[in-house]
Coordinates of C-alpha atoms in Angstrom, one line a residue:
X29 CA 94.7 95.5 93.7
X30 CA 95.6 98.7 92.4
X31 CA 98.0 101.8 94.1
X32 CA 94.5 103.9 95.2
X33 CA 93.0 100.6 96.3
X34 CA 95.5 99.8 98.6
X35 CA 95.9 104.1 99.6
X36 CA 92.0 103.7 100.4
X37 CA 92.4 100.8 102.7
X38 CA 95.3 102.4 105.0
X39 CA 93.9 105.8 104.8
X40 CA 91.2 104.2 107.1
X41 CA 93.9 104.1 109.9
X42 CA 95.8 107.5 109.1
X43 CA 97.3 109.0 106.3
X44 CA 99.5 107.4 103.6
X45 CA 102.9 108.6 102.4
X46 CA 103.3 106.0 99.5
X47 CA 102.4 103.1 98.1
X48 CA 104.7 101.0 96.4
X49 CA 103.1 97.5 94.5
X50 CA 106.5 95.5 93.7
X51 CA 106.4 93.9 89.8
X52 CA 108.0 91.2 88.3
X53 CA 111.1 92.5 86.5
X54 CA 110.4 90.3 83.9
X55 CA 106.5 89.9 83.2
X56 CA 105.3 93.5 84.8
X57 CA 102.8 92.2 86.5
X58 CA 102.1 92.6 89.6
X59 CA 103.7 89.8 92.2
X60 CA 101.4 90.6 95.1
X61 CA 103.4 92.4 97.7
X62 CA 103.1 96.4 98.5
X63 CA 104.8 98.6 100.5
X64 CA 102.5 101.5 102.3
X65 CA 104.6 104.1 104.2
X66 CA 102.3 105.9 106.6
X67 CA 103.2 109.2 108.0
X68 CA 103.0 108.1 112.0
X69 CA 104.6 105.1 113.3
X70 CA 101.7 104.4 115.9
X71 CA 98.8 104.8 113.1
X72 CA 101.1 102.1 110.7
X73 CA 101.0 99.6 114.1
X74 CA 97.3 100.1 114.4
X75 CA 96.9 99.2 110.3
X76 CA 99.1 95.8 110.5
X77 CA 96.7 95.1 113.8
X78 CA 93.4 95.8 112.2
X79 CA 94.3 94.9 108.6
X80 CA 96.4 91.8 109.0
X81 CA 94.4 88.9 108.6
X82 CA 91.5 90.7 106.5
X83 CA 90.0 89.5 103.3
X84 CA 90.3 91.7 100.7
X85 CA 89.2 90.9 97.3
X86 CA 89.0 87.1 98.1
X87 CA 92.4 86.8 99.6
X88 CA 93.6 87.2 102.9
X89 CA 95.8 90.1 103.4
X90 CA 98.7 89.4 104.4
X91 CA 99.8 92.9 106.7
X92 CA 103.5 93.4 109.1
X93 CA 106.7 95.7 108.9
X94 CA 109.1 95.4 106.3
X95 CA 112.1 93.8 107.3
X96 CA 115.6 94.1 105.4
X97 CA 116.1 91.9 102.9
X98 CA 118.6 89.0 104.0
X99 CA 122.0 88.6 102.1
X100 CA 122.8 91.8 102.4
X101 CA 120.6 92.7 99.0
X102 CA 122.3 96.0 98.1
X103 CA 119.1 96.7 95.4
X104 CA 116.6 97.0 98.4
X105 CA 116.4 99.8 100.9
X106 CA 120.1 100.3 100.6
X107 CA 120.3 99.2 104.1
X108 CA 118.1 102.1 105.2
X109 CA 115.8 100.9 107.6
X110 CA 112.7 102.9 107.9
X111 CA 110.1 101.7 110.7
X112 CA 106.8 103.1 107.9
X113 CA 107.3 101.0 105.2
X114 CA 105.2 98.4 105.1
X115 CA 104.5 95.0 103.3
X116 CA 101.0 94.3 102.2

């Protein structure tokens, strides 16, 4: 699944801010999670709703809020929480 893939699918539901496809640090390759920040709140619920659940290339997607990570991960979101960003 590629960046404009991904863009494509949310842009179905309202417009997309970013989208973030997290990589191993090691191998570079993709480890099969995404972060999609969509400009309204209300257009990213309706996405997770209508896109959670969906197949997409073969594989069930896999669509909610991001959360914090737990352990107080100091690398991610530097405790920012922001209600758009959203795990794929």
């Amino acid at each position: 699944m590629t960046e404009q893939q991904l863009r494509e699918v949310f842009a179905a539901h309202g417009p997309v801010e970013t989208v973030t496809i997290v990589v191993d640090r090691d191998t570079g390759e993709p480890r099969g999670i995404a972060f999609v920040e969509m400009t309204q709140a209300t257009e990213a619920h309706a996405a997770i709703g209508a896109l959670d659940g969906k197949m997409l290339n073969g594989r069930p997607m896999r669509v909610n809020e991001a959360r914090p990570k737990l352990h107080g991960d100091a690398t991610r979101d530097a405790g920012i929480r922001d209600h758009r960003r959203h795990r794929v």
